[in-house]
Amino acid sequence: EISPPGWIEKSQSDAHLGNGKHLTIGADYAAQQGIEYKGNNYEEDRTLTGFDISGHWNAITGQFEYNTWKEEYTDPSKSDKEPNGWYVQAGYFVQGPNIEPVVRYEIFDQDSNSDDKEEKTTTLGVNWYGKGHSFKVGMNWAHTEYDKNASGYLSDDDKKDVYQVQAQLYF
C-alpha cells in the first residue's frame, strides 16, 4: 500500500469517523498451484490479482476495488474460468447521532469467458457507532440482479433482495 504526501495516516486507527484525511492505494496477488483433489489425479491452479484505493476526507469515505481470478484445471470435464469483479462504495458520517449512511455498487462476472454470468448488487445501508468500531450496529438492504446463466439465478426470478442487521462488539 502507498499513500501520497499529505494523505498518510499519522497513526494507525480503525475508525476515522469524520476526522482528518487519508488516501491509500494497494495491490494484491495470490497463487495456489497444483491443488490436488481426493478421488482423482486432476489438479487445479488459481491466481488472483487486483488493486484498490480507499480514503476519507473529514466525513466522506470512499473505496474502490477490482479483482480478477484465473482458475485452470487439468480435468478435461472442467473448463478454465476467469471471474472478475469490482465495487465502489461511499459513506458520509454525521457527527452527533454518529450515523453513517452508505451506498455500494458491485459487479461480479462469474466467468468472463462465458456469456450472461454477471451478478450486479446495489446496497444501501446505515451504520450507528456507539463507541467507534468497538460497538456499532449496521443495517443493509442489498438488491442483486442475475444474468440468465449466473449461479444464483432463481427459477422464478432474476433478482433477490437481502435485508441484514449486524452488530459488532469488541472488548
Short mmCIF file of N, CA and C in Angstrom, two decimals:
data_model
loop_
_atom_site.label_atom_id
_atom_site.label_comp_id
_atom_site.label_asym_id
_atom_site.label_seq_id
_atom_site.Cartn_x
_atom_site.Cartn_y
_atom_site.Cartn_z
N GLU A 1 0.84 -1.17 0.00
CA GLU A 1 0.00 0.00 0.00
C GLU A 1 0.88 1.24 0.00
N ILE A 2 0.42 2.25 -0.70
CA ILE A 2 1.12 3.53 -0.70
C ILE A 2 0.11 4.65 -0.49
N SER A 3 0.61 5.78 0.00
CA SER A 3 -0.23 6.96 0.19
C SER A 3 0.54 8.17 -0.29
N PRO A 4 -0.13 9.13 -0.95
CA PRO A 4 0.56 10.33 -1.40
C PRO A 4 0.91 11.24 -0.22
N PRO A 5 1.93 12.10 -0.36
CA PRO A 5 2.29 13.02 0.71
C PRO A 5 1.08 13.87 1.14
N GLY A 6 0.95 14.06 2.45
CA GLY A 6 -0.15 14.84 2.98
C GLY A 6 -1.42 14.04 3.21
N TRP A 7 -1.47 12.82 2.68
CA TRP A 7 -2.66 11.98 2.84
C TRP A 7 -2.33 10.70 3.62
N ILE A 8 -1.15 10.65 4.23
CA ILE A 8 -0.73 9.50 5.01
C ILE A 8 -1.34 9.59 6.40
N GLU A 9 -1.82 8.47 6.90
CA GLU A 9 -2.37 8.46 8.26
C GLU A 9 -1.24 8.72 9.25
N LYS A 10 -1.50 9.62 10.21
CA LYS A 10 -0.49 9.96 11.20
C LYS A 10 -0.30 8.84 12.23
N SER A 11 -1.36 8.07 12.46
CA SER A 11 -1.27 6.91 13.34
C SER A 11 -2.29 5.88 12.88
N GLN A 12 -2.03 4.65 13.24
CA GLN A 12 -2.95 3.59 12.84
C GLN A 12 -4.23 3.71 13.67
N SER A 13 -5.36 3.65 12.98
CA SER A 13 -6.65 3.77 13.65
C SER A 13 -7.65 2.90 12.91
N ASP A 14 -8.61 2.36 13.65
CA ASP A 14 -9.64 1.56 12.99
C ASP A 14 -10.85 2.40 12.64
N ALA A 15 -10.89 3.65 13.10
CA ALA A 15 -12.07 4.47 12.85
C ALA A 15 -11.69 5.94 12.76
N HIS A 16 -11.94 6.54 11.63
CA HIS A 16 -11.67 7.97 11.46
C HIS A 16 -12.92 8.76 11.84
N LEU A 17 -14.06 8.26 11.48
CA LEU A 17 -15.36 8.78 11.88
C LEU A 17 -15.44 10.30 11.82
N GLY A 18 -15.27 10.83 10.61
CA GLY A 18 -15.50 12.25 10.38
C GLY A 18 -14.32 13.16 10.61
N ASN A 19 -13.14 12.62 10.91
CA ASN A 19 -11.98 13.46 11.21
C ASN A 19 -10.82 13.16 10.28
N GLY A 20 -10.09 14.20 9.89
CA GLY A 20 -8.85 14.04 9.14
C GLY A 20 -9.05 13.60 7.71
N LYS A 21 -7.94 13.07 7.16
CA LYS A 21 -7.99 12.60 5.78
C LYS A 21 -6.93 11.52 5.60
N HIS A 22 -7.18 10.62 4.68
CA HIS A 22 -6.18 9.64 4.26
C HIS A 22 -6.55 9.12 2.88
N LEU A 23 -5.55 8.65 2.17
CA LEU A 23 -5.74 8.02 0.87
C LEU A 23 -4.73 6.88 0.78
N THR A 24 -5.20 5.70 0.46
CA THR A 24 -4.34 4.53 0.37
C THR A 24 -4.60 3.81 -0.95
N ILE A 25 -3.52 3.44 -1.62
CA ILE A 25 -3.60 2.69 -2.87
C ILE A 25 -2.88 1.36 -2.63
N GLY A 26 -3.52 0.26 -3.02
CA GLY A 26 -2.92 -1.04 -2.77
C GLY A 26 -3.03 -1.97 -3.96
N ALA A 27 -2.24 -3.03 -3.94
CA ALA A 27 -2.28 -4.06 -4.98
C ALA A 27 -2.17 -5.42 -4.29
N ASP A 28 -2.72 -6.45 -4.95
CA ASP A 28 -2.66 -7.77 -4.36
C ASP A 28 -2.40 -8.83 -5.43
N TYR A 29 -1.81 -9.92 -4.97
CA TYR A 29 -1.55 -11.08 -5.83
C TYR A 29 -1.51 -12.31 -4.93
N ALA A 30 -2.13 -13.38 -5.37
CA ALA A 30 -2.08 -14.66 -4.65
C ALA A 30 -2.11 -15.78 -5.67
N ALA A 31 -1.45 -16.89 -5.35
CA ALA A 31 -1.43 -18.04 -6.26
C ALA A 31 -1.44 -19.33 -5.45
N GLN A 32 -2.20 -20.29 -5.95
CA GLN A 32 -2.20 -21.65 -5.43
C GLN A 32 -1.99 -22.55 -6.64
N GLN A 33 -0.92 -23.30 -6.63
CA GLN A 33 -0.59 -24.15 -7.77
C GLN A 33 -0.67 -25.62 -7.37
N GLY A 34 -1.15 -26.44 -8.28
CA GLY A 34 -1.15 -27.89 -8.07
C GLY A 34 -2.09 -28.36 -6.97
N ILE A 35 -3.25 -27.75 -6.86
CA ILE A 35 -4.23 -28.19 -5.87
C ILE A 35 -4.73 -29.57 -6.29
N GLU A 36 -4.57 -30.55 -5.43
CA GLU A 36 -4.96 -31.92 -5.75
C GLU A 36 -6.27 -32.27 -5.06
N TYR A 37 -7.08 -33.06 -5.75
CA TYR A 37 -8.36 -33.50 -5.21
C TYR A 37 -8.31 -34.98 -4.88
N LYS A 38 -8.97 -35.36 -3.80
CA LYS A 38 -9.07 -36.79 -3.45
C LYS A 38 -9.96 -37.48 -4.47
N GLY A 39 -9.64 -38.70 -4.79
CA GLY A 39 -10.51 -39.49 -5.67
C GLY A 39 -10.17 -39.40 -7.14
N ASN A 40 -9.26 -38.49 -7.53
CA ASN A 40 -8.82 -38.44 -8.93
C ASN A 40 -7.41 -37.86 -8.99
N ASN A 41 -6.84 -37.84 -10.15
CA ASN A 41 -5.46 -37.36 -10.30
C ASN A 41 -5.39 -35.98 -10.93
N TYR A 42 -6.48 -35.24 -10.92
CA TYR A 42 -6.50 -33.93 -11.56
C TYR A 42 -6.05 -32.85 -10.59
N GLU A 43 -5.59 -31.75 -11.18
CA GLU A 43 -5.12 -30.61 -10.39
C GLU A 43 -5.79 -29.33 -10.84
N GLU A 44 -5.68 -28.33 -9.97
CA GLU A 44 -6.22 -27.01 -10.26
C GLU A 44 -5.19 -25.97 -9.86
N ASP A 45 -5.03 -24.94 -10.68
CA ASP A 45 -4.19 -23.79 -10.37
C ASP A 45 -5.08 -22.56 -10.27
N ARG A 46 -4.82 -21.72 -9.28
CA ARG A 46 -5.60 -20.48 -9.11
C ARG A 46 -4.66 -19.30 -8.93
N THR A 47 -4.99 -18.19 -9.57
CA THR A 47 -4.27 -16.93 -9.34
C THR A 47 -5.30 -15.82 -9.16
N LEU A 48 -4.92 -14.85 -8.35
CA LEU A 48 -5.76 -13.69 -8.06
C LEU A 48 -4.89 -12.45 -8.13
N THR A 49 -5.33 -11.45 -8.87
CA THR A 49 -4.63 -10.16 -8.90
C THR A 49 -5.67 -9.06 -8.76
N GLY A 50 -5.23 -7.95 -8.22
CA GLY A 50 -6.17 -6.85 -8.07
C GLY A 50 -5.52 -5.59 -7.53
N PHE A 51 -6.34 -4.55 -7.42
CA PHE A 51 -5.89 -3.30 -6.82
C PHE A 51 -7.07 -2.63 -6.14
N ASP A 52 -6.73 -1.71 -5.23
CA ASP A 52 -7.79 -0.99 -4.52
C ASP A 52 -7.31 0.41 -4.17
N ILE A 53 -8.26 1.26 -3.92
CA ILE A 53 -8.00 2.62 -3.45
C ILE A 53 -9.07 2.94 -2.42
N SER A 54 -8.64 3.50 -1.30
CA SER A 54 -9.60 3.86 -0.26
C SER A 54 -9.15 5.16 0.40
N GLY A 55 -10.11 5.87 0.92
CA GLY A 55 -9.76 7.10 1.59
C GLY A 55 -10.94 7.74 2.28
N HIS A 56 -10.62 8.77 3.02
CA HIS A 56 -11.66 9.59 3.63
C HIS A 56 -11.16 11.03 3.70
N TRP A 57 -12.07 11.93 3.66
CA TRP A 57 -11.78 13.35 3.83
C TRP A 57 -12.88 13.88 4.74
N ASN A 58 -12.50 14.14 5.98
CA ASN A 58 -13.46 14.53 7.01
C ASN A 58 -14.59 13.50 7.06
N ALA A 59 -15.82 13.89 6.77
CA ALA A 59 -16.97 12.99 6.94
C ALA A 59 -17.20 12.05 5.76
N ILE A 60 -16.53 12.27 4.64
CA ILE A 60 -16.78 11.48 3.42
C ILE A 60 -15.77 10.33 3.33
N THR A 61 -16.28 9.12 3.09
CA THR A 61 -15.41 7.97 2.88
C THR A 61 -15.71 7.35 1.51
N GLY A 62 -14.70 6.74 0.92
CA GLY A 62 -14.90 6.09 -0.36
C GLY A 62 -13.91 4.96 -0.54
N GLN A 63 -14.29 4.00 -1.36
CA GLN A 63 -13.43 2.86 -1.63
C GLN A 63 -13.78 2.27 -2.99
N PHE A 64 -12.75 1.79 -3.70
CA PHE A 64 -12.92 1.08 -4.97
C PHE A 64 -11.96 -0.10 -4.96
N GLU A 65 -12.42 -1.24 -5.47
CA GLU A 65 -11.55 -2.41 -5.57
C GLU A 65 -11.91 -3.20 -6.82
N TYR A 66 -10.87 -3.74 -7.47
CA TYR A 66 -11.04 -4.60 -8.65
C TYR A 66 -10.18 -5.84 -8.45
N ASN A 67 -10.74 -7.01 -8.74
CA ASN A 67 -10.00 -8.26 -8.67
C ASN A 67 -10.33 -9.13 -9.87
N THR A 68 -9.33 -9.89 -10.31
CA THR A 68 -9.54 -10.86 -11.38
C THR A 68 -8.90 -12.18 -10.95
N TRP A 69 -9.57 -13.27 -11.25
CA TRP A 69 -9.12 -14.61 -10.91
C TRP A 69 -8.84 -15.39 -12.19
N LYS A 70 -8.03 -16.41 -12.05
CA LYS A 70 -7.83 -17.36 -13.15
C LYS A 70 -7.82 -18.75 -12.51
N GLU A 71 -8.71 -19.60 -12.99
CA GLU A 71 -8.81 -20.97 -12.49
C GLU A 71 -8.55 -21.91 -13.66
N GLU A 72 -7.47 -22.70 -13.56
CA GLU A 72 -7.09 -23.62 -14.64
C GLU A 72 -7.15 -25.05 -14.11
N TYR A 73 -7.76 -25.93 -14.89
CA TYR A 73 -8.00 -27.31 -14.48
C TYR A 73 -7.32 -28.28 -15.44
N THR A 74 -6.76 -29.38 -14.88
CA THR A 74 -6.27 -30.46 -15.74
C THR A 74 -7.38 -31.47 -16.03
N ASP A 75 -8.48 -31.38 -15.30
CA ASP A 75 -9.64 -32.26 -15.51
C ASP A 75 -10.31 -31.86 -16.83
N PRO A 76 -10.35 -32.77 -17.81
CA PRO A 76 -10.93 -32.41 -19.12
C PRO A 76 -12.44 -32.14 -19.07
N SER A 77 -13.10 -32.53 -17.98
CA SER A 77 -14.54 -32.26 -17.88
C SER A 77 -14.84 -30.85 -17.37
N LYS A 78 -13.79 -30.11 -16.97
CA LYS A 78 -13.98 -28.75 -16.47
C LYS A 78 -13.34 -27.75 -17.42
N SER A 79 -14.01 -26.62 -17.60
CA SER A 79 -13.45 -25.54 -18.41
C SER A 79 -12.74 -24.54 -17.51
N ASP A 80 -11.64 -23.98 -18.01
CA ASP A 80 -10.96 -22.93 -17.27
C ASP A 80 -11.90 -21.75 -17.10
N LYS A 81 -11.76 -21.04 -15.97
CA LYS A 81 -12.62 -19.89 -15.67
C LYS A 81 -11.78 -18.66 -15.41
N GLU A 82 -12.35 -17.50 -15.71
CA GLU A 82 -11.71 -16.23 -15.40
C GLU A 82 -12.74 -15.26 -14.81
N PRO A 83 -13.09 -15.44 -13.53
CA PRO A 83 -14.01 -14.50 -12.90
C PRO A 83 -13.32 -13.15 -12.66
N ASN A 84 -14.11 -12.10 -12.58
CA ASN A 84 -13.58 -10.80 -12.19
C ASN A 84 -14.70 -9.99 -11.57
N GLY A 85 -14.32 -8.99 -10.80
CA GLY A 85 -15.34 -8.17 -10.18
C GLY A 85 -14.77 -6.88 -9.62
N TRP A 86 -15.66 -5.95 -9.38
CA TRP A 86 -15.27 -4.67 -8.80
C TRP A 86 -16.42 -4.11 -7.99
N TYR A 87 -16.07 -3.18 -7.11
CA TYR A 87 -17.11 -2.45 -6.38
C TYR A 87 -16.63 -1.03 -6.10
N VAL A 88 -17.58 -0.16 -5.88
CA VAL A 88 -17.32 1.20 -5.44
C VAL A 88 -18.31 1.48 -4.32
N GLN A 89 -17.83 2.11 -3.25
CA GLN A 89 -18.73 2.41 -2.14
C GLN A 89 -18.38 3.77 -1.56
N ALA A 90 -19.37 4.39 -0.92
CA ALA A 90 -19.19 5.70 -0.31
C ALA A 90 -20.07 5.80 0.93
N GLY A 91 -19.62 6.63 1.85
CA GLY A 91 -20.39 6.88 3.06
C GLY A 91 -20.19 8.31 3.52
N TYR A 92 -21.07 8.75 4.40
CA TYR A 92 -20.97 10.10 4.96
C TYR A 92 -21.29 10.01 6.45
N PHE A 93 -20.33 10.37 7.31
CA PHE A 93 -20.50 10.27 8.75
C PHE A 93 -21.14 11.55 9.29
N VAL A 94 -22.25 11.39 10.02
CA VAL A 94 -22.95 12.52 10.62
C VAL A 94 -22.63 12.54 12.11
N GLN A 95 -21.85 13.57 12.53
CA GLN A 95 -21.49 13.69 13.95
C GLN A 95 -22.72 14.02 14.78
N GLY A 96 -22.68 13.67 16.03
CA GLY A 96 -23.82 13.90 16.92
C GLY A 96 -24.57 12.60 17.10
N PRO A 97 -25.42 12.25 16.12
CA PRO A 97 -26.08 10.94 16.24
C PRO A 97 -25.14 9.78 15.88
N ASN A 98 -23.95 10.10 15.35
CA ASN A 98 -22.94 9.09 14.98
C ASN A 98 -23.48 8.03 14.03
N ILE A 99 -24.15 8.49 12.98
CA ILE A 99 -24.64 7.57 11.96
C ILE A 99 -23.91 7.81 10.65
N GLU A 100 -23.86 6.78 9.84
CA GLU A 100 -23.18 6.86 8.54
C GLU A 100 -24.04 6.18 7.49
N PRO A 101 -24.78 6.96 6.68
CA PRO A 101 -25.44 6.36 5.52
C PRO A 101 -24.38 5.91 4.52
N VAL A 102 -24.60 4.75 3.90
CA VAL A 102 -23.62 4.19 2.96
C VAL A 102 -24.33 3.65 1.72
N VAL A 103 -23.59 3.63 0.62
CA VAL A 103 -24.09 3.06 -0.63
C VAL A 103 -22.93 2.29 -1.28
N ARG A 104 -23.27 1.19 -1.94
CA ARG A 104 -22.25 0.36 -2.59
C ARG A 104 -22.87 -0.21 -3.87
N TYR A 105 -22.05 -0.25 -4.94
CA TYR A 105 -22.47 -0.89 -6.18
C TYR A 105 -21.36 -1.84 -6.59
N GLU A 106 -21.73 -3.07 -6.95
CA GLU A 106 -20.71 -4.04 -7.32
C GLU A 106 -21.18 -4.92 -8.48
N ILE A 107 -20.21 -5.34 -9.27
CA ILE A 107 -20.45 -6.27 -10.36
C ILE A 107 -19.47 -7.43 -10.22
N PHE A 108 -19.99 -8.64 -10.27
CA PHE A 108 -19.16 -9.84 -10.25
C PHE A 108 -19.51 -10.67 -11.46
N ASP A 109 -18.53 -10.88 -12.33
CA ASP A 109 -18.69 -11.73 -13.51
C ASP A 109 -18.13 -13.10 -13.14
N GLN A 110 -19.00 -14.08 -13.03
CA GLN A 110 -18.60 -15.41 -12.57
C GLN A 110 -17.62 -16.10 -13.52
N ASP A 111 -17.61 -15.70 -14.78
CA ASP A 111 -16.65 -16.23 -15.75
C ASP A 111 -16.66 -15.33 -16.97
N SER A 112 -15.62 -14.53 -17.14
CA SER A 112 -15.58 -13.60 -18.27
C SER A 112 -15.42 -14.33 -19.61
N ASN A 113 -15.14 -15.64 -19.58
CA ASN A 113 -15.07 -16.43 -20.82
C ASN A 113 -16.44 -16.88 -21.29
N SER A 114 -17.48 -16.69 -20.48
CA SER A 114 -18.84 -17.13 -20.80
C SER A 114 -19.78 -15.93 -20.85
N ASP A 115 -20.89 -16.10 -21.55
CA ASP A 115 -21.89 -15.04 -21.64
C ASP A 115 -22.90 -15.15 -20.50
N ASP A 116 -23.47 -14.02 -20.15
CA ASP A 116 -24.60 -13.94 -19.22
C ASP A 116 -24.32 -14.58 -17.86
N LYS A 117 -23.16 -14.25 -17.24
CA LYS A 117 -22.83 -14.83 -15.94
C LYS A 117 -22.55 -13.75 -14.90
N GLU A 118 -23.10 -12.54 -15.11
CA GLU A 118 -22.85 -11.45 -14.17
C GLU A 118 -23.93 -11.38 -13.10
N GLU A 119 -23.51 -10.89 -11.94
CA GLU A 119 -24.46 -10.50 -10.91
C GLU A 119 -24.12 -9.07 -10.50
N LYS A 120 -25.14 -8.24 -10.38
CA LYS A 120 -24.96 -6.82 -10.05
C LYS A 120 -25.72 -6.54 -8.77
N THR A 121 -25.03 -5.97 -7.79
CA THR A 121 -25.63 -5.73 -6.48
C THR A 121 -25.53 -4.26 -6.11
N THR A 122 -26.65 -3.70 -5.68
CA THR A 122 -26.70 -2.36 -5.11
C THR A 122 -27.06 -2.52 -3.64
N THR A 123 -26.26 -1.91 -2.76
CA THR A 123 -26.51 -1.99 -1.33
C THR A 123 -26.69 -0.59 -0.77
N LEU A 124 -27.73 -0.41 0.01
CA LEU A 124 -27.97 0.82 0.76
C LEU A 124 -28.00 0.46 2.23
N GLY A 125 -27.38 1.29 3.06
CA GLY A 125 -27.36 0.94 4.48
C GLY A 125 -27.08 2.14 5.36
N VAL A 126 -27.09 1.87 6.64
CA VAL A 126 -26.76 2.89 7.64
C VAL A 126 -26.05 2.18 8.80
N ASN A 127 -24.99 2.82 9.29
CA ASN A 127 -24.26 2.32 10.45
C ASN A 127 -24.44 3.30 11.60
N TRP A 128 -24.56 2.78 12.80
CA TRP A 128 -24.59 3.61 14.00
C TRP A 128 -23.40 3.20 14.85
N TYR A 129 -22.58 4.17 15.25
CA TYR A 129 -21.38 3.93 16.02
C TYR A 129 -21.62 4.35 17.47
N GLY A 130 -21.81 3.38 18.36
CA GLY A 130 -21.99 3.67 19.78
C GLY A 130 -20.69 4.07 20.43
N LYS A 131 -19.60 3.39 20.03
CA LYS A 131 -18.26 3.70 20.55
C LYS A 131 -17.26 3.34 19.46
N GLY A 132 -17.21 4.16 18.42
CA GLY A 132 -16.33 3.87 17.29
C GLY A 132 -16.65 2.51 16.69
N HIS A 133 -15.61 1.83 16.23
CA HIS A 133 -15.81 0.48 15.69
C HIS A 133 -15.86 -0.57 16.80
N SER A 134 -15.63 -0.15 18.06
CA SER A 134 -15.71 -1.10 19.17
C SER A 134 -17.14 -1.53 19.46
N PHE A 135 -18.09 -0.65 19.17
CA PHE A 135 -19.50 -1.00 19.34
C PHE A 135 -20.29 -0.29 18.25
N LYS A 136 -20.79 -1.07 17.30
CA LYS A 136 -21.56 -0.47 16.22
C LYS A 136 -22.65 -1.44 15.76
N VAL A 137 -23.67 -0.86 15.14
CA VAL A 137 -24.78 -1.63 14.59
C VAL A 137 -25.00 -1.14 13.17
N GLY A 138 -25.20 -2.05 12.24
CA GLY A 138 -25.44 -1.69 10.85
C GLY A 138 -26.65 -2.39 10.29
N MET A 139 -27.35 -1.70 9.39
CA MET A 139 -28.49 -2.29 8.68
C MET A 139 -28.28 -2.05 7.19
N ASN A 140 -28.53 -3.08 6.38
CA ASN A 140 -28.35 -3.00 4.93
C ASN A 140 -29.53 -3.61 4.19
N TRP A 141 -29.75 -3.07 3.01
CA TRP A 141 -30.63 -3.70 2.02
C TRP A 141 -29.77 -3.91 0.79
N ALA A 142 -29.64 -5.16 0.35
CA ALA A 142 -28.85 -5.50 -0.83
C ALA A 142 -29.77 -6.06 -1.91
N HIS A 143 -29.75 -5.43 -3.08
CA HIS A 143 -30.58 -5.84 -4.21
C HIS A 143 -29.65 -6.38 -5.30
N THR A 144 -29.78 -7.67 -5.63
CA THR A 144 -28.92 -8.32 -6.62
C THR A 144 -29.74 -8.74 -7.83
N GLU A 145 -29.21 -8.44 -9.01
CA GLU A 145 -29.82 -8.89 -10.27
C GLU A 145 -28.83 -9.83 -10.96
N TYR A 146 -29.36 -10.96 -11.45
CA TYR A 146 -28.53 -12.01 -12.04
C TYR A 146 -28.78 -12.12 -13.53
N ASP A 147 -27.68 -12.31 -14.30
CA ASP A 147 -27.83 -12.71 -15.69
C ASP A 147 -28.38 -14.13 -15.73
N LYS A 148 -28.94 -14.49 -16.87
CA LYS A 148 -29.64 -15.78 -17.00
C LYS A 148 -28.77 -16.99 -16.69
N ASN A 149 -27.47 -16.96 -17.02
CA ASN A 149 -26.61 -18.12 -16.81
C ASN A 149 -25.79 -18.05 -15.52
N ALA A 150 -26.03 -17.04 -14.70
CA ALA A 150 -25.27 -16.88 -13.46
C ALA A 150 -25.79 -17.84 -12.39
N SER A 151 -24.86 -18.42 -11.63
CA SER A 151 -25.32 -19.21 -10.49
C SER A 151 -25.91 -18.23 -9.48
N GLY A 152 -26.99 -18.61 -8.86
CA GLY A 152 -27.74 -17.69 -8.01
C GLY A 152 -29.03 -17.25 -8.67
N TYR A 153 -29.09 -17.40 -10.01
CA TYR A 153 -30.31 -17.08 -10.76
C TYR A 153 -31.42 -18.02 -10.28
N LEU A 154 -32.53 -17.44 -9.88
CA LEU A 154 -33.63 -18.24 -9.35
C LEU A 154 -34.53 -18.73 -10.48
N SER A 155 -35.17 -19.85 -10.29
CA SER A 155 -36.02 -20.41 -11.35
C SER A 155 -37.21 -19.51 -11.66
N ASP A 156 -37.66 -18.73 -10.69
CA ASP A 156 -38.83 -17.89 -10.91
C ASP A 156 -38.53 -16.39 -10.90
N ASP A 157 -37.26 -16.01 -10.77
CA ASP A 157 -36.93 -14.59 -10.69
C ASP A 157 -35.45 -14.39 -11.00
N ASP A 158 -35.10 -13.21 -11.53
CA ASP A 158 -33.70 -12.91 -11.82
C ASP A 158 -33.11 -11.92 -10.83
N LYS A 159 -33.82 -11.66 -9.73
CA LYS A 159 -33.31 -10.74 -8.72
C LYS A 159 -33.64 -11.25 -7.32
N LYS A 160 -32.87 -10.73 -6.36
CA LYS A 160 -33.04 -11.15 -4.98
C LYS A 160 -32.77 -9.95 -4.08
N ASP A 161 -33.55 -9.82 -3.01
CA ASP A 161 -33.35 -8.78 -2.01
C ASP A 161 -32.97 -9.44 -0.69
N VAL A 162 -31.95 -8.88 -0.04
CA VAL A 162 -31.50 -9.38 1.26
C VAL A 162 -31.49 -8.20 2.22
N TYR A 163 -32.05 -8.42 3.41
CA TYR A 163 -32.06 -7.41 4.47
C TYR A 163 -31.17 -7.93 5.59
N GLN A 164 -30.24 -7.08 6.05
CA GLN A 164 -29.27 -7.52 7.05
C GLN A 164 -29.25 -6.56 8.23
N VAL A 165 -29.08 -7.10 9.42
CA VAL A 165 -28.79 -6.33 10.62
C VAL A 165 -27.57 -6.99 11.24
N GLN A 166 -26.54 -6.18 11.50
CA GLN A 166 -25.30 -6.72 12.07
C GLN A 166 -24.90 -5.87 13.26
N ALA A 167 -24.30 -6.50 14.25
CA ALA A 167 -23.78 -5.78 15.41
C ALA A 167 -22.34 -6.22 15.63
N GLN A 168 -21.52 -5.29 16.12
CA GLN A 168 -20.12 -5.59 16.39
C GLN A 168 -19.78 -5.07 17.77
N LEU A 169 -19.13 -5.89 18.57
CA LEU A 169 -18.73 -5.51 19.91
C LEU A 169 -17.33 -6.05 20.16
N TYR A 170 -16.39 -5.16 20.40
CA TYR A 170 -15.03 -5.54 20.79
C TYR A 170 -14.84 -5.19 22.25
N PHE A 171 -14.23 -6.10 23.00
CA PHE A 171 -13.94 -5.78 24.41
C PHE A 171 -12.64 -6.42 24.82
#
